[in-house]
Amino acid sequence: PVIMPDVNKIANGDFEYLSHVTNINKYGWNFSVLSGVEEEPQDVCYLEKHSGKDNSYGVVIKTGGYLSTAVDCIYEGQISILEFDAKTDAKNGVAIVRYRDTSGNTLSSDKIDLIAGEDFNRYSVDVNPPKDSYSILIQFYANDYDPSTTYLDNVSLMRK
């Protein structure tokens, strides 16, 4: 039998290392804005000390911004668990897992609604890629129409 090691497929998911670099887009994460948003990405999605769980570094996502990371070599039948800590101050904060083919086309997606409140919640979601999957794109959003903020920390993707 082949033994698969437990490896987190998310780079820098606790965001602590990223506090020492100037361009985090080179380290597995992309800070972006929704189409039509006039603010710059760094104004609506950014890394901040004391914004993570347990007062650590975390990501702050405001209305109009989103955070994403891509993971390659994810295939049908390769079930993983996506876990993260998040809190949001309004309804409609979400995480979306997009299953993509080798051309980057979305085959299907899973939506995880975030619970509004003052405390971080731990989320644990099965990632089960459909046929023809090659990669996943994981995206985190704040509410996209009412002013709100979502906080994110400790993102991991481990084989189940």
PDB file of C-alpha atoms in Angstrom:
ATOM      1  CA  PRO A   1       0.000   0.000   0.000  1.00  0.00           C
ATOM      2  CA  VAL A   2       1.025   3.573  -0.654  1.00  0.00           C
ATOM      3  CA  ILE A   3       1.076   5.924   2.313  1.00  0.00           C
ATOM      4  CA  MET A   4       0.222   9.528   1.538  1.00  0.00           C
ATOM      5  CA  PRO A   5       1.776  12.104   3.882  1.00  0.00           C
ATOM      6  CA  ASP A   6      -0.432  14.721   5.512  1.00  0.00           C
ATOM      7  CA  VAL A   7       0.434  17.911   3.667  1.00  0.00           C
ATOM      8  CA  ASN A   8      -1.348  21.240   3.792  1.00  0.00           C
ATOM      9  CA  LYS A   9      -1.892  22.245   0.164  1.00  0.00           C
ATOM     10  CA  ILE A  10      -2.498  25.879   1.156  1.00  0.00           C
ATOM     11  CA  ALA A  11       0.625  28.032   1.267  1.00  0.00           C
ATOM     12  CA  ASN A  12       0.881  30.567   4.089  1.00  0.00           C
ATOM     13  CA  GLY A  13      -2.644  29.898   5.346  1.00  0.00           C
ATOM     14  CA  ASP A  14      -1.958  31.325   8.800  1.00  0.00           C
ATOM     15  CA  PHE A  15      -0.718  34.605   7.225  1.00  0.00           C
ATOM     16  CA  GLU A  16       2.081  35.029   9.780  1.00  0.00           C
ATOM     17  CA  TYR A  17       4.928  34.659   7.248  1.00  0.00           C
ATOM     18  CA  LEU A  18       3.246  37.111   4.903  1.00  0.00           C
ATOM     19  CA  SER A  19       3.702  39.872   7.467  1.00  0.00           C
ATOM     20  CA  HIS A  20       7.403  39.943   6.466  1.00  0.00           C
ATOM     21  CA  VAL A  21       6.943  40.393   2.697  1.00  0.00           C
ATOM     22  CA  THR A  22       5.800  43.344   0.618  1.00  0.00           C
ATOM     23  CA  ASN A  23       4.016  41.546  -2.254  1.00  0.00           C
ATOM     24  CA  ILE A  24       1.933  38.663  -0.944  1.00  0.00           C
ATOM     25  CA  ASN A  25       0.691  37.812  -4.443  1.00  0.00           C
ATOM     26  CA  LYS A  26       3.991  35.969  -4.878  1.00  0.00           C
ATOM     27  CA  TYR A  27       3.204  33.730  -1.888  1.00  0.00           C
ATOM     28  CA  GLY A  28       0.035  31.924  -2.899  1.00  0.00           C
ATOM     29  CA  TRP A  29      -2.645  34.562  -2.262  1.00  0.00           C
ATOM     30  CA  ASN A  30      -4.286  37.173  -4.473  1.00  0.00           C
ATOM     31  CA  PHE A  31      -5.997  40.270  -3.116  1.00  0.00           C
ATOM     32  CA  SER A  32      -8.539  41.521  -5.673  1.00  0.00           C
ATOM     33  CA  VAL A  33     -11.617  43.685  -6.194  1.00  0.00           C
ATOM     34  CA  LEU A  34     -14.942  42.827  -7.788  1.00  0.00           C
ATOM     35  CA  SER A  35     -15.712  44.133 -11.244  1.00  0.00           C
ATOM     36  CA  GLY A  36     -16.941  47.734 -11.067  1.00  0.00           C
ATOM     37  CA  VAL A  37     -15.324  48.480  -7.709  1.00  0.00           C
ATOM     38  CA  GLU A  38     -13.373  51.739  -7.798  1.00  0.00           C
ATOM     39  CA  GLU A  39     -11.156  51.124  -4.747  1.00  0.00           C
ATOM     40  CA  GLU A  40      -7.693  49.628  -5.083  1.00  0.00           C
ATOM     41  CA  PRO A  41      -7.286  46.010  -3.886  1.00  0.00           C
ATOM     42  CA  GLN A  42      -5.092  47.062  -0.949  1.00  0.00           C
ATOM     43  CA  ASP A  43      -7.918  49.308   0.306  1.00  0.00           C
ATOM     44  CA  VAL A  44     -10.558  46.549   0.536  1.00  0.00           C
ATOM     45  CA  CYS A  45      -8.510  43.375   1.087  1.00  0.00           C
ATOM     46  CA  TYR A  46      -5.338  43.361   3.154  1.00  0.00           C
ATOM     47  CA  LEU A  47      -3.219  41.670   5.795  1.00  0.00           C
ATOM     48  CA  GLU A  48      -3.421  43.175   9.287  1.00  0.00           C
ATOM     49  CA  LYS A  49      -1.811  42.480  12.650  1.00  0.00           C
ATOM     50  CA  HIS A  50      -4.318  41.633  15.435  1.00  0.00           C
ATOM     51  CA  SER A  51      -7.079  40.812  12.897  1.00  0.00           C
ATOM     52  CA  GLY A  52      -6.620  37.042  12.965  1.00  0.00           C
ATOM     53  CA  LYS A  53      -7.872  34.514  15.462  1.00  0.00           C
ATOM     54  CA  ASP A  54      -6.135  34.820  18.843  1.00  0.00           C
ATOM     55  CA  ASN A  55      -4.958  38.341  17.952  1.00  0.00           C
ATOM     56  CA  SER A  56      -2.553  37.086  15.243  1.00  0.00           C
ATOM     57  CA  TYR A  57      -2.078  38.287  11.681  1.00  0.00           C
ATOM     58  CA  GLY A  58      -5.153  37.764   9.537  1.00  0.00           C
ATOM     59  CA  VAL A  59      -6.791  39.016   6.381  1.00  0.00           C
ATOM     60  CA  VAL A  60      -9.390  41.770   6.362  1.00  0.00           C
ATOM     61  CA  ILE A  61     -11.858  41.682   3.457  1.00  0.00           C
ATOM     62  CA  LYS A  62     -14.197  44.646   3.042  1.00  0.00           C
ATOM     63  CA  THR A  63     -17.160  45.064   0.718  1.00  0.00           C
ATOM     64  CA  GLY A  64     -15.953  44.937  -2.877  1.00  0.00           C
ATOM     65  CA  GLY A  65     -12.772  42.990  -2.142  1.00  0.00           C
ATOM     66  CA  TYR A  66     -11.995  39.303  -2.190  1.00  0.00           C
ATOM     67  CA  LEU A  67      -9.138  36.963  -1.430  1.00  0.00           C
ATOM     68  CA  SER A  68      -8.286  33.909  -3.521  1.00  0.00           C
ATOM     69  CA  THR A  69      -5.802  31.073  -3.852  1.00  0.00           C
ATOM     70  CA  ALA A  70      -5.526  28.279  -6.410  1.00  0.00           C
ATOM     71  CA  VAL A  71      -4.488  24.678  -5.783  1.00  0.00           C
ATOM     72  CA  ASP A  72      -3.438  22.467  -8.704  1.00  0.00           C
ATOM     73  CA  CYS A  73      -3.377  18.677  -9.016  1.00  0.00           C
ATOM     74  CA  ILE A  74      -6.806  18.142  -7.455  1.00  0.00           C
ATOM     75  CA  TYR A  75      -8.587  15.232  -9.134  1.00  0.00           C
ATOM     76  CA  GLU A  76     -11.894  13.364  -9.015  1.00  0.00           C
ATOM     77  CA  GLY A  77     -12.023  11.017  -6.049  1.00  0.00           C
ATOM     78  CA  GLN A  78      -9.327  12.951  -4.160  1.00  0.00           C
ATOM     79  CA  ILE A  79     -11.393  14.171  -1.221  1.00  0.00           C
ATOM     80  CA  SER A  80      -9.845  16.841   1.005  1.00  0.00           C
ATOM     81  CA  ILE A  81     -10.989  18.932   3.940  1.00  0.00           C
ATOM     82  CA  LEU A  82     -10.904  22.725   3.675  1.00  0.00           C
ATOM     83  CA  GLU A  83     -10.714  24.349   7.106  1.00  0.00           C
ATOM     84  CA  PHE A  84     -10.493  27.993   8.098  1.00  0.00           C
ATOM     85  CA  ASP A  85     -11.376  30.462  10.838  1.00  0.00           C
ATOM     86  CA  ALA A  86     -13.592  33.378   9.842  1.00  0.00           C
ATOM     87  CA  LYS A  87     -15.888  36.005  11.254  1.00  0.00           C
ATOM     88  CA  THR A  88     -18.044  38.560   9.505  1.00  0.00           C
ATOM     89  CA  ASP A  89     -20.082  41.488  10.738  1.00  0.00           C
ATOM     90  CA  ALA A  90     -22.955  41.057   8.272  1.00  0.00           C
ATOM     91  CA  LYS A  91     -24.865  38.361   6.442  1.00  0.00           C
ATOM     92  CA  ASN A  92     -23.611  37.111   3.097  1.00  0.00           C
ATOM     93  CA  GLY A  93     -19.909  36.730   3.818  1.00  0.00           C
ATOM     94  CA  VAL A  94     -18.992  33.619   1.815  1.00  0.00           C
ATOM     95  CA  ALA A  95     -16.268  31.233   0.782  1.00  0.00           C
ATOM     96  CA  ILE A  96     -16.537  29.620  -2.645  1.00  0.00           C
ATOM     97  CA  VAL A  97     -14.649  26.562  -3.884  1.00  0.00           C
ATOM     98  CA  ARG A  98     -14.559  26.422  -7.691  1.00  0.00           C
ATOM     99  CA  TYR A  99     -13.611  23.118  -9.315  1.00  0.00           C
ATOM    100  CA  ARG A 100     -11.746  23.770 -12.576  1.00  0.00           C
ATOM    101  CA  ASP A 101     -10.569  21.751 -15.554  1.00  0.00           C
ATOM    102  CA  THR A 102      -7.114  21.923 -17.164  1.00  0.00           C
ATOM    103  CA  SER A 103      -8.149  25.061 -19.114  1.00  0.00           C
ATOM    104  CA  GLY A 104      -9.269  26.872 -15.955  1.00  0.00           C
ATOM    105  CA  ASN A 105     -12.981  26.605 -16.764  1.00  0.00           C
ATOM    106  CA  THR A 106     -15.258  26.198 -13.738  1.00  0.00           C
ATOM    107  CA  LEU A 107     -16.958  22.780 -13.732  1.00  0.00           C
ATOM    108  CA  SER A 108     -18.954  23.341 -10.535  1.00  0.00           C
ATOM    109  CA  SER A 109     -18.655  25.149  -7.222  1.00  0.00           C
ATOM    110  CA  ASP A 110     -19.508  24.869  -3.537  1.00  0.00           C
ATOM    111  CA  LYS A 111     -20.605  27.871  -1.471  1.00  0.00           C
ATOM    112  CA  ILE A 112     -19.964  28.170   2.262  1.00  0.00           C
ATOM    113  CA  ASP A 113     -22.046  30.838   4.000  1.00  0.00           C
ATOM    114  CA  LEU A 114     -20.246  32.541   6.880  1.00  0.00           C
ATOM    115  CA  ILE A 115     -22.014  33.118  10.192  1.00  0.00           C
ATOM    116  CA  ALA A 116     -22.316  36.764  11.220  1.00  0.00           C
ATOM    117  CA  GLY A 117     -21.030  37.560  14.699  1.00  0.00           C
ATOM    118  CA  GLU A 118     -18.240  38.986  16.822  1.00  0.00           C
ATOM    119  CA  ASP A 119     -16.316  35.722  17.302  1.00  0.00           C
ATOM    120  CA  PHE A 120     -14.345  33.584  14.894  1.00  0.00           C
ATOM    121  CA  ASN A 121     -16.003  30.351  13.799  1.00  0.00           C
ATOM    122  CA  ARG A 122     -14.101  27.291  12.606  1.00  0.00           C
ATOM    123  CA  TYR A 123     -15.342  25.983   9.257  1.00  0.00           C
ATOM    124  CA  SER A 124     -14.637  22.470   7.988  1.00  0.00           C
ATOM    125  CA  VAL A 125     -15.873  21.521   4.515  1.00  0.00           C
ATOM    126  CA  ASP A 126     -15.335  18.441   2.356  1.00  0.00           C
ATOM    127  CA  VAL A 127     -13.794  19.258  -1.016  1.00  0.00           C
ATOM    128  CA  ASN A 128     -14.886  16.545  -3.451  1.00  0.00           C
ATOM    129  CA  PRO A 129     -13.761  17.330  -7.028  1.00  0.00           C
ATOM    130  CA  PRO A 130     -16.037  16.199  -9.884  1.00  0.00           C
ATOM    131  CA  LYS A 131     -14.964  14.358 -13.025  1.00  0.00           C
ATOM    132  CA  ASP A 132     -12.387  16.207 -15.192  1.00  0.00           C
ATOM    133  CA  SER A 133     -11.186  18.370 -12.279  1.00  0.00           C
ATOM    134  CA  TYR A 134      -7.587  19.513 -12.281  1.00  0.00           C
ATOM    135  CA  SER A 135      -7.545  22.386  -9.790  1.00  0.00           C
ATOM    136  CA  ILE A 136      -9.624  24.396  -7.352  1.00  0.00           C
ATOM    137  CA  LEU A 137      -9.920  28.117  -6.825  1.00  0.00           C
ATOM    138  CA  ILE A 138     -10.830  29.110  -3.264  1.00  0.00           C
ATOM    139  CA  GLN A 139     -12.306  32.593  -2.837  1.00  0.00           C
ATOM    140  CA  PHE A 140     -13.370  34.521   0.259  1.00  0.00           C
ATOM    141  CA  TYR A 141     -15.763  37.494   0.049  1.00  0.00           C
ATOM    142  CA  ALA A 142     -17.407  40.037   2.331  1.00  0.00           C
ATOM    143  CA  ASN A 143     -20.988  41.077   1.694  1.00  0.00           C
ATOM    144  CA  ASP A 144     -21.031  42.533  -1.820  1.00  0.00           C
ATOM    145  CA  TYR A 145     -23.732  45.187  -1.441  1.00  0.00           C
ATOM    146  CA  ASP A 146     -23.875  46.432   2.164  1.00  0.00           C
ATOM    147  CA  PRO A 147     -20.789  47.765   3.934  1.00  0.00           C
ATOM    148  CA  SER A 148     -19.287  44.863   5.841  1.00  0.00           C
ATOM    149  CA  THR A 149     -16.013  43.264   6.829  1.00  0.00           C
ATOM    150  CA  THR A 150     -14.936  39.622   6.921  1.00  0.00           C
ATOM    151  CA  TYR A 151     -11.849  38.413   8.809  1.00  0.00           C
ATOM    152  CA  LEU A 152      -9.955  35.255   7.835  1.00  0.00           C
ATOM    153  CA  ASP A 153      -7.207  33.129   9.386  1.00  0.00           C
ATOM    154  CA  ASN A 154      -5.737  29.600   9.534  1.00  0.00           C
ATOM    155  CA  VAL A 155      -6.718  28.286   6.095  1.00  0.00           C
ATOM    156  CA  SER A 156      -5.771  24.677   5.352  1.00  0.00           C
ATOM    157  CA  LEU A 157      -6.559  22.003   2.778  1.00  0.00           C
ATOM    158  CA  MET A 158      -5.658  18.464   3.865  1.00  0.00           C
ATOM    159  CA  ARG A 159      -6.340  15.171   2.138  1.00  0.00           C
ATOM    160  CA  LYS A 160      -9.109  13.268   3.905  1.00  0.00           C
TER     161      LYS A 160
END
